Amino acid sequence: MKHDQSFDGRADKFARNIYDSSKGRIRTTVVWSDLEACLARLGDRPLRILDAGGGFGFFARRLAALGHQVTLCDLSAEMLAMARVAIEEEGLTDRIRLIHCPIQDLKTQVTGPFDLVLCHAVLEWLAEPRQTLLGLFPFLAPGGILSLLFYNRHGLLFQSLVVGNFDYVKAGLSKKRQTALTPTNPQTPEQVYDWVGRGGLKIIGKTGVRVIHDYMRHKEDQTGKFEDLLAMEQHYCRQEPFVSLGRYIHVMAQKPL
C-alpha cells in the first residue's frame, strides 16, 4: 500500500536542495512572478490564503509580509518547525497560522473560503493525488485562484532521454531504489489539466518551471551563466513547447463567480 511522503528526517537537505541552488532560484523567481499576477487579479486587498503542504513556508512568508493572512499546513513536523523559526524571525506570527496535518485532514482543521490556495510540489509525493487535489477545491471562494505546482512526468522522461538513461525509460521511469529527493509519483500535464477542469475551475495560466536549466549540455553553465539563463527561463517559460517540457509546471486556475 502506497503512502504519502513526509520529509521528517530530511527537511534540511530538502530545503537546501530546493532553494539554495540555481534551480531553486529559477523556481522561486518564476513562480513568484506568477503569484504576483494572481494577486493583481484578485485585487488590492488583504487576502485569506491557504498554503496546503507548504513546507517551511517560503511563499507563505512572502505573502504574509505583503499583509495577507495565511494558513500553512504540512505533514512534516520538521518542516513546520523550520517555518516557525523563520516566521518568528520575520515578525509574521500574527499573520500565519501553522497546522500539522495531512492535506486530506484540512476539512477538520480549517473553514473556507480562501481567496488563494497554494499547492506546490505536493501531488508528486501523494498516493492519491487526484482525490487530494479535488478535496482542495471546496476551500476556494467564488473567484478564488488555485496555484498548483507539480513535477512533470514529461520533463522527467525528456531529461532521461537526453542523458541516455534508456534503461530507466524502459523501466517506465521506475527505479529499483528510490532516492530521497526524487518524487515518487510524477504527473502528466494532460491528466492534471483534466482534473482541474473536471473540478469546475478555469485554467488562467500555465508556466513551465526550469524549461532550460536541467537540459543544459554543460552543467557548469547553470551557475556560470546564471543571469542570462534566468532571463531566458523567464522569456520562454510561458510559451509552448517549453511549458510542457518544464521539470515542474505551474497551473493557475480560477473558480467561477
PDB file of N, CA, C and O in Angstrom, residues 158-219:
ATOM      1  N   PHE A 158      11.890  13.387 -20.743  1.00  0.00           N
ATOM      2  CA  PHE A 158      12.757  14.048 -21.723  1.00  0.00           C
ATOM      3  C   PHE A 158      14.188  14.148 -21.210  1.00  0.00           C
ATOM      4  O   PHE A 158      15.144  13.856 -21.942  1.00  0.00           O
ATOM      5  N   GLN A 159      14.354  14.522 -19.951  1.00  0.00           N
ATOM      6  CA  GLN A 159      15.701  14.630 -19.386  1.00  0.00           C
ATOM      7  C   GLN A 159      16.389  13.270 -19.360  1.00  0.00           C
ATOM      8  O   GLN A 159      17.588  13.157 -19.643  1.00  0.00           O
ATOM      9  N   SER A 160      15.636  12.221 -19.069  1.00  0.00           N
ATOM     10  CA  SER A 160      16.202  10.869 -19.050  1.00  0.00           C
ATOM     11  C   SER A 160      16.646  10.447 -20.447  1.00  0.00           C
ATOM     12  O   SER A 160      17.682   9.801 -20.613  1.00  0.00           O
ATOM     13  N   LEU A 161      15.876  10.824 -21.465  1.00  0.00           N
ATOM     14  CA  LEU A 161      16.240  10.515 -22.842  1.00  0.00           C
ATOM     15  C   LEU A 161      17.488  11.289 -23.272  1.00  0.00           C
ATOM     16  O   LEU A 161      18.390  10.733 -23.909  1.00  0.00           O
ATOM     17  N   VAL A 162      17.543  12.559 -22.911  1.00  0.00           N
ATOM     18  CA  VAL A 162      18.652  13.426 -23.316  1.00  0.00           C
ATOM     19  C   VAL A 162      19.983  12.920 -22.756  1.00  0.00           C
ATOM     20  O   VAL A 162      21.009  12.979 -23.431  1.00  0.00           O
ATOM     21  N   VAL A 163      19.964  12.431 -21.524  1.00  0.00           N
ATOM     22  CA  VAL A 163      21.216  11.967 -20.910  1.00  0.00           C
ATOM     23  C   VAL A 163      21.495  10.497 -21.217  1.00  0.00           C
ATOM     24  O   VAL A 163      22.497   9.942 -20.753  1.00  0.00           O
ATOM     25  N   GLY A 164      20.601   9.860 -21.989  1.00  0.00           N
ATOM     26  CA  GLY A 164      20.844   8.483 -22.386  1.00  0.00           C
ATOM     27  C   GLY A 164      20.529   7.456 -21.333  1.00  0.00           C
ATOM     28  O   GLY A 164      21.054   6.329 -21.378  1.00  0.00           O
ATOM     29  N   ASN A 165      19.654   7.795 -20.384  1.00  0.00           N
ATOM     30  CA  ASN A 165      19.293   6.854 -19.319  1.00  0.00           C
ATOM     31  C   ASN A 165      18.162   5.949 -19.815  1.00  0.00           C
ATOM     32  O   ASN A 165      17.044   5.951 -19.287  1.00  0.00           O
ATOM     33  N   PHE A 166      18.468   5.147 -20.832  1.00  0.00           N
ATOM     34  CA  PHE A 166      17.437   4.397 -21.541  1.00  0.00           C
ATOM     35  C   PHE A 166      16.867   3.241 -20.725  1.00  0.00           C
ATOM     36  O   PHE A 166      15.692   2.883 -20.881  1.00  0.00           O
ATOM     37  N   ASP A 167      17.685   2.637 -19.848  1.00  0.00           N
ATOM     38  CA  ASP A 167      17.168   1.563 -19.008  1.00  0.00           C
ATOM     39  C   ASP A 167      16.069   2.087 -18.080  1.00  0.00           C
ATOM     40  O   ASP A 167      15.071   1.403 -17.837  1.00  0.00           O
ATOM     41  N   TYR A 168      16.277   3.290 -17.573  1.00  0.00           N
ATOM     42  CA  TYR A 168      15.286   3.938 -16.704  1.00  0.00           C
ATOM     43  C   TYR A 168      13.996   4.198 -17.481  1.00  0.00           C
ATOM     44  O   TYR A 168      12.890   3.972 -16.983  1.00  0.00           O
ATOM     45  N   VAL A 169      14.141   4.640 -18.719  1.00  0.00           N
ATOM     46  CA  VAL A 169      12.965   4.890 -19.564  1.00  0.00           C
ATOM     47  C   VAL A 169      12.232   3.584 -19.842  1.00  0.00           C
ATOM     48  O   VAL A 169      11.002   3.508 -19.738  1.00  0.00           O
ATOM     49  N   LYS A 170      12.990   2.543 -20.193  1.00  0.00           N
ATOM     50  CA  LYS A 170      12.371   1.243 -20.483  1.00  0.00           C
ATOM     51  C   LYS A 170      11.660   0.674 -19.257  1.00  0.00           C
ATOM     52  O   LYS A 170      10.694  -0.089 -19.380  1.00  0.00           O
ATOM     53  N   ALA A 171      12.144   1.041 -18.073  1.00  0.00           N
ATOM     54  CA  ALA A 171      11.524   0.565 -16.823  1.00  0.00           C
ATOM     55  C   ALA A 171      10.319   1.414 -16.425  1.00  0.00           C
ATOM     56  O   ALA A 171       9.793   1.265 -15.320  1.00  0.00           O
ATOM     57  N   GLY A 172       9.906   2.309 -17.330  1.00  0.00           N
ATOM     58  CA  GLY A 172       8.732   3.137 -17.047  1.00  0.00           C
ATOM     59  C   GLY A 172       8.996   4.229 -16.031  1.00  0.00           C
ATOM     60  O   GLY A 172       8.106   4.620 -15.280  1.00  0.00           O
ATOM     61  N   LEU A 173      10.252   4.728 -15.996  1.00  0.00           N
ATOM     62  CA  LEU A 173      10.685   5.769 -15.057  1.00  0.00           C
ATOM     63  C   LEU A 173      10.541   5.312 -13.608  1.00  0.00           C
ATOM     64  O   LEU A 173      10.252   6.095 -12.715  1.00  0.00           O
ATOM     65  N   SER A 174      10.771   4.029 -13.411  1.00  0.00           N
ATOM     66  CA  SER A 174      10.680   3.454 -12.067  1.00  0.00           C
ATOM     67  C   SER A 174      12.046   2.920 -11.663  1.00  0.00           C
ATOM     68  O   SER A 174      12.647   2.113 -12.374  1.00  0.00           O
ATOM     69  N   LYS A 175      12.532   3.398 -10.517  1.00  0.00           N
ATOM     70  CA  LYS A 175      13.836   2.961 -10.029  1.00  0.00           C
ATOM     71  C   LYS A 175      13.679   1.819  -9.030  1.00  0.00           C
ATOM     72  O   LYS A 175      12.704   1.770  -8.274  1.00  0.00           O
ATOM     73  N   LYS A 176      14.673   0.921  -9.031  1.00  0.00           N
ATOM     74  CA  LYS A 176      14.666  -0.163  -8.049  1.00  0.00           C
ATOM     75  C   LYS A 176      14.813   0.406  -6.638  1.00  0.00           C
ATOM     76  O   LYS A 176      14.195  -0.084  -5.694  1.00  0.00           O
ATOM     77  N   ARG A 177      15.644   1.440  -6.514  1.00  0.00           N
ATOM     78  CA  ARG A 177      15.840   2.058  -5.202  1.00  0.00           C
ATOM     79  C   ARG A 177      15.498   3.542  -5.303  1.00  0.00           C
ATOM     80  O   ARG A 177      16.124   4.285  -6.049  1.00  0.00           O
ATOM     81  N   GLN A 178      14.495   3.953  -4.554  1.00  0.00           N
ATOM     82  CA  GLN A 178      14.041   5.335  -4.618  1.00  0.00           C
ATOM     83  C   GLN A 178      14.994   6.244  -3.854  1.00  0.00           C
ATOM     84  O   GLN A 178      15.344   5.965  -2.706  1.00  0.00           O
ATOM     85  N   THR A 179      15.454   7.328  -4.504  1.00  0.00           N
ATOM     86  CA  THR A 179      16.296   8.296  -3.812  1.00  0.00           C
ATOM     87  C   THR A 179      15.415   9.255  -3.029  1.00  0.00           C
ATOM     88  O   THR A 179      14.257   9.499  -3.381  1.00  0.00           O
ATOM     89  N   ALA A 180      15.992   9.829  -1.976  1.00  0.00           N
ATOM     90  CA  ALA A 180      15.206  10.602  -1.009  1.00  0.00           C
ATOM     91  C   ALA A 180      14.508  11.802  -1.620  1.00  0.00           C
ATOM     92  O   ALA A 180      13.415  12.178  -1.202  1.00  0.00           O
ATOM     93  N   LEU A 181      15.134  12.439  -2.606  1.00  0.00           N
ATOM     94  CA  LEU A 181      14.597  13.692  -3.122  1.00  0.00           C
ATOM     95  C   LEU A 181      13.981  13.568  -4.505  1.00  0.00           C
ATOM     96  O   LEU A 181      13.660  14.575  -5.133  1.00  0.00           O
ATOM     97  N   THR A 182      13.827  12.344  -5.000  1.00  0.00           N
ATOM     98  CA  THR A 182      13.184  12.143  -6.294  1.00  0.00           C
ATOM     99  C   THR A 182      11.700  11.864  -6.075  1.00  0.00           C
ATOM    100  O   THR A 182      11.342  10.910  -5.384  1.00  0.00           O
ATOM    101  N   PRO A 183      10.813  12.689  -6.640  1.00  0.00           N
ATOM    102  CA  PRO A 183       9.375  12.474  -6.451  1.00  0.00           C
ATOM    103  C   PRO A 183       8.945  11.071  -6.858  1.00  0.00           C
ATOM    104  O   PRO A 183       9.423  10.517  -7.852  1.00  0.00           O
ATOM    105  N   THR A 184       8.043  10.510  -6.081  1.00  0.00           N
ATOM    106  CA  THR A 184       7.633   9.124  -6.278  1.00  0.00           C
ATOM    107  C   THR A 184       6.497   8.963  -7.277  1.00  0.00           C
ATOM    108  O   THR A 184       6.265   7.874  -7.787  1.00  0.00           O
ATOM    109  N   ASN A 185       5.770  10.058  -7.576  1.00  0.00           N
ATOM    110  CA  ASN A 185       4.578   9.928  -8.406  1.00  0.00           C
ATOM    111  C   ASN A 185       4.422  11.138  -9.330  1.00  0.00           C
ATOM    112  O   ASN A 185       3.466  11.908  -9.199  1.00  0.00           O
ATOM    113  N   PRO A 186       5.353  11.320 -10.297  1.00  0.00           N
ATOM    114  CA  PRO A 186       5.235  12.470 -11.218  1.00  0.00           C
ATOM    115  C   PRO A 186       3.955  12.383 -12.036  1.00  0.00           C
ATOM    116  O   PRO A 186       3.471  11.288 -12.341  1.00  0.00           O
ATOM    117  N   GLN A 187       3.418  13.550 -12.405  1.00  0.00           N
ATOM    118  CA  GLN A 187       2.133  13.607 -13.094  1.00  0.00           C
ATOM    119  C   GLN A 187       2.289  14.128 -14.521  1.00  0.00           C
ATOM    120  O   GLN A 187       3.171  14.948 -14.792  1.00  0.00           O
ATOM    121  N   THR A 188       1.414  13.692 -15.413  1.00  0.00           N
ATOM    122  CA  THR A 188       1.405  14.238 -16.766  1.00  0.00           C
ATOM    123  C   THR A 188       0.537  15.497 -16.778  1.00  0.00           C
ATOM    124  O   THR A 188      -0.501  15.547 -16.104  1.00  0.00           O
ATOM    125  N   PRO A 189       0.933  16.507 -17.537  1.00  0.00           N
ATOM    126  CA  PRO A 189       0.148  17.743 -17.586  1.00  0.00           C
ATOM    127  C   PRO A 189      -1.289  17.496 -18.024  1.00  0.00           C
ATOM    128  O   PRO A 189      -2.219  18.067 -17.446  1.00  0.00           O
ATOM    129  N   GLU A 190      -1.472  16.651 -19.032  1.00  0.00           N
ATOM    130  CA  GLU A 190      -2.821  16.411 -19.546  1.00  0.00           C
ATOM    131  C   GLU A 190      -3.751  15.890 -18.449  1.00  0.00           C
ATOM    132  O   GLU A 190      -4.913  16.295 -18.356  1.00  0.00           O
ATOM    133  N   GLN A 191      -3.223  15.011 -17.610  1.00  0.00           N
ATOM    134  CA  GLN A 191      -4.031  14.453 -16.525  1.00  0.00           C
ATOM    135  C   GLN A 191      -4.396  15.527 -15.507  1.00  0.00           C
ATOM    136  O   GLN A 191      -5.547  15.636 -15.074  1.00  0.00           O
ATOM    137  N   VAL A 192      -3.409  16.327 -15.129  1.00  0.00           N
ATOM    138  CA  VAL A 192      -3.661  17.373 -14.134  1.00  0.00           C
ATOM    139  C   VAL A 192      -4.634  18.419 -14.671  1.00  0.00           C
ATOM    140  O   VAL A 192      -5.554  18.851 -13.968  1.00  0.00           O
ATOM    141  N   TYR A 193      -4.449  18.835 -15.917  1.00  0.00           N
ATOM    142  CA  TYR A 193      -5.373  19.805 -16.513  1.00  0.00           C
ATOM    143  C   TYR A 193      -6.800  19.257 -16.515  1.00  0.00           C
ATOM    144  O   TYR A 193      -7.764  20.000 -16.282  1.00  0.00           O
ATOM    145  N   ASP A 194      -6.941  17.963 -16.778  1.00  0.00           N
ATOM    146  CA  ASP A 194      -8.256  17.334 -16.798  1.00  0.00           C
ATOM    147  C   ASP A 194      -8.891  17.357 -15.405  1.00  0.00           C
ATOM    148  O   ASP A 194     -10.077  17.661 -15.256  1.00  0.00           O
ATOM    149  N   TRP A 195      -8.095  17.034 -14.389  1.00  0.00           N
ATOM    150  CA  TRP A 195      -8.616  17.078 -13.017  1.00  0.00           C
ATOM    151  C   TRP A 195      -9.103  18.474 -12.668  1.00  0.00           C
ATOM    152  O   TRP A 195     -10.164  18.631 -12.064  1.00  0.00           O
ATOM    153  N   VAL A 196      -8.312  19.478 -13.010  1.00  0.00           N
ATOM    154  CA  VAL A 196      -8.670  20.857 -12.695  1.00  0.00           C
ATOM    155  C   VAL A 196      -9.972  21.247 -13.392  1.00  0.00           C
ATOM    156  O   VAL A 196     -10.876  21.827 -12.783  1.00  0.00           O
ATOM    157  N   GLY A 197     -10.072  20.903 -14.675  1.00  0.00           N
ATOM    158  CA  GLY A 197     -11.273  21.243 -15.427  1.00  0.00           C
ATOM    159  C   GLY A 197     -12.502  20.522 -14.912  1.00  0.00           C
ATOM    160  O   GLY A 197     -13.578  21.119 -14.769  1.00  0.00           O
ATOM    161  N   ARG A 198     -12.360  19.231 -14.621  1.00  0.00           N
ATOM    162  CA  ARG A 198     -13.485  18.457 -14.106  1.00  0.00           C
ATOM    163  C   ARG A 198     -13.908  18.938 -12.720  1.00  0.00           C
ATOM    164  O   ARG A 198     -15.062  18.728 -12.312  1.00  0.00           O
ATOM    165  N   GLY A 199     -12.974  19.572 -12.013  1.00  0.00           N
ATOM    166  CA  GLY A 199     -13.301  20.122 -10.699  1.00  0.00           C
ATOM    167  C   GLY A 199     -14.017  21.456 -10.770  1.00  0.00           C
ATOM    168  O   GLY A 199     -14.346  22.046  -9.738  1.00  0.00           O
ATOM    169  N   GLY A 200     -14.263  21.933 -11.992  1.00  0.00           N
ATOM    170  CA  GLY A 200     -15.037  23.153 -12.160  1.00  0.00           C
ATOM    171  C   GLY A 200     -14.231  24.426 -12.194  1.00  0.00           C
ATOM    172  O   GLY A 200     -14.795  25.521 -12.166  1.00  0.00           O
ATOM    173  N   LEU A 201     -12.900  24.319 -12.287  1.00  0.00           N
ATOM    174  CA  LEU A 201     -12.058  25.517 -12.328  1.00  0.00           C
ATOM    175  C   LEU A 201     -11.655  25.824 -13.774  1.00  0.00           C
ATOM    176  O   LEU A 201     -11.526  24.920 -14.599  1.00  0.00           O
ATOM    177  N   LYS A 202     -11.424  27.081 -14.049  1.00  0.00           N
ATOM    178  CA  LYS A 202     -10.971  27.514 -15.369  1.00  0.00           C
ATOM    179  C   LYS A 202      -9.474  27.832 -15.304  1.00  0.00           C
ATOM    180  O   LYS A 202      -9.044  28.679 -14.512  1.00  0.00           O
ATOM    181  N   ILE A 203      -8.691  27.167 -16.134  1.00  0.00           N
ATOM    182  CA  ILE A 203      -7.255  27.430 -16.162  1.00  0.00           C
ATOM    183  C   ILE A 203      -6.999  28.806 -16.777  1.00  0.00           C
ATOM    184  O   ILE A 203      -7.457  29.102 -17.877  1.00  0.00           O
ATOM    185  N   ILE A 204      -6.279  29.647 -16.037  1.00  0.00           N
ATOM    186  CA  ILE A 204      -5.998  31.015 -16.495  1.00  0.00           C
ATOM    187  C   ILE A 204      -4.524  31.225 -16.806  1.00  0.00           C
ATOM    188  O   ILE A 204      -4.131  32.294 -17.292  1.00  0.00           O
ATOM    189  N   GLY A 205      -3.699  30.214 -16.553  1.00  0.00           N
ATOM    190  CA  GLY A 205      -2.275  30.347 -16.869  1.00  0.00           C
ATOM    191  C   GLY A 205      -1.524  29.042 -16.672  1.00  0.00           C
ATOM    192  O   GLY A 205      -1.869  28.250 -15.797  1.00  0.00           O
ATOM    193  N   LYS A 206      -0.520  28.831 -17.522  1.00  0.00           N
ATOM    194  CA  LYS A 206       0.370  27.667 -17.412  1.00  0.00           C
ATOM    195  C   LYS A 206       1.801  28.155 -17.605  1.00  0.00           C
ATOM    196  O   LYS A 206       2.085  28.873 -18.564  1.00  0.00           O
ATOM    197  N   THR A 207       2.673  27.757 -16.703  1.00  0.00           N
ATOM    198  CA  THR A 207       4.073  28.173 -16.770  1.00  0.00           C
ATOM    199  C   THR A 207       4.983  26.972 -16.566  1.00  0.00           C
ATOM    200  O   THR A 207       4.784  26.193 -15.633  1.00  0.00           O
ATOM    201  N   GLY A 208       5.976  26.824 -17.429  1.00  0.00           N
ATOM    202  CA  GLY A 208       6.995  25.800 -17.231  1.00  0.00           C
ATOM    203  C   GLY A 208       8.071  26.329 -16.302  1.00  0.00           C
ATOM    204  O   GLY A 208       8.530  27.466 -16.451  1.00  0.00           O
ATOM    205  N   VAL A 209       8.455  25.528 -15.337  1.00  0.00           N
ATOM    206  CA  VAL A 209       9.490  25.924 -14.374  1.00  0.00           C
ATOM    207  C   VAL A 209      10.724  25.067 -14.622  1.00  0.00           C
ATOM    208  O   VAL A 209      10.661  23.840 -14.524  1.00  0.00           O
ATOM    209  N   ARG A 210      11.823  25.709 -14.964  1.00  0.00           N
ATOM    210  CA  ARG A 210      13.062  25.069 -15.414  1.00  0.00           C
ATOM    211  C   ARG A 210      12.836  24.403 -16.764  1.00  0.00           C
ATOM    212  O   ARG A 210      12.839  23.187 -16.888  1.00  0.00           O
ATOM    213  N   VAL A 211      12.619  25.228 -17.775  1.00  0.00           N
ATOM    214  CA  VAL A 211      12.425  24.731 -19.139  1.00  0.00           C
ATOM    215  C   VAL A 211      13.751  24.585 -19.875  1.00  0.00           C
ATOM    216  O   VAL A 211      13.800  24.007 -20.960  1.00  0.00           O
ATOM    217  N   ILE A 212      14.843  25.130 -19.286  1.00  0.00           N
ATOM    218  CA  ILE A 212      16.170  25.083 -19.917  1.00  0.00           C
ATOM    219  C   ILE A 212      17.207  24.471 -18.987  1.00  0.00           C
ATOM    220  O   ILE A 212      17.983  23.599 -19.392  1.00  0.00           O
ATOM    221  N   HIS A 213      17.220  24.923 -17.749  1.00  0.00           N
ATOM    222  CA  HIS A 213      18.262  24.621 -16.771  1.00  0.00           C
ATOM    223  C   HIS A 213      18.690  23.152 -16.755  1.00  0.00           C
ATOM    224  O   HIS A 213      19.869  22.822 -16.887  1.00  0.00           O
ATOM    225  N   ASP A 214      17.737  22.252 -16.603  1.00  0.00           N
ATOM    226  CA  ASP A 214      18.064  20.845 -16.390  1.00  0.00           C
ATOM    227  C   ASP A 214      18.551  20.143 -17.651  1.00  0.00           C
ATOM    228  O   ASP A 214      19.102  19.046 -17.584  1.00  0.00           O
ATOM    229  N   TYR A 215      18.345  20.769 -18.805  1.00  0.00           N
ATOM    230  CA  TYR A 215      18.710  20.143 -20.077  1.00  0.00           C
ATOM    231  C   TYR A 215      20.013  20.701 -20.658  1.00  0.00           C
ATOM    232  O   TYR A 215      20.421  20.304 -21.750  1.00  0.00           O
ATOM    233  N   MET A 216      20.670  21.608 -19.948  1.00  0.00           N
ATOM    234  CA  MET A 216      21.887  22.230 -20.474  1.00  0.00           C
ATOM    235  C   MET A 216      22.996  21.193 -20.622  1.00  0.00           C
ATOM    236  O   MET A 216      23.212  20.360 -19.735  1.00  0.00           O
ATOM    237  N   ARG A 217      23.690  21.260 -21.740  1.00  0.00           N
ATOM    238  CA  ARG A 217      24.746  20.280 -22.029  1.00  0.00           C
ATOM    239  C   ARG A 217      25.915  20.427 -21.061  1.00  0.00           C
ATOM    240  O   ARG A 217      26.473  19.435 -20.590  1.00  0.00           O
ATOM    241  N   HIS A 218      26.265  21.676 -20.757  1.00  0.00           N
ATOM    242  CA  HIS A 218      27.386  21.931 -19.848  1.00  0.00           C
ATOM    243  C   HIS A 218      26.834  22.408 -18.503  1.00  0.00           C
ATOM    244  O   HIS A 218      26.361  23.542 -18.378  1.00  0.00           O
ATOM    245  N   LYS A 219      26.863  21.532 -17.513  1.00  0.00           N
ATOM    246  CA  LYS A 219      26.240  21.823 -16.224  1.00  0.00           C
ATOM    247  C   LYS A 219      26.852  23.047 -15.543  1.00  0.00           C
ATOM    248  O   LYS A 219      26.185  23.724 -14.769  1.00  0.00           O
TER     249      LYS A 219
END
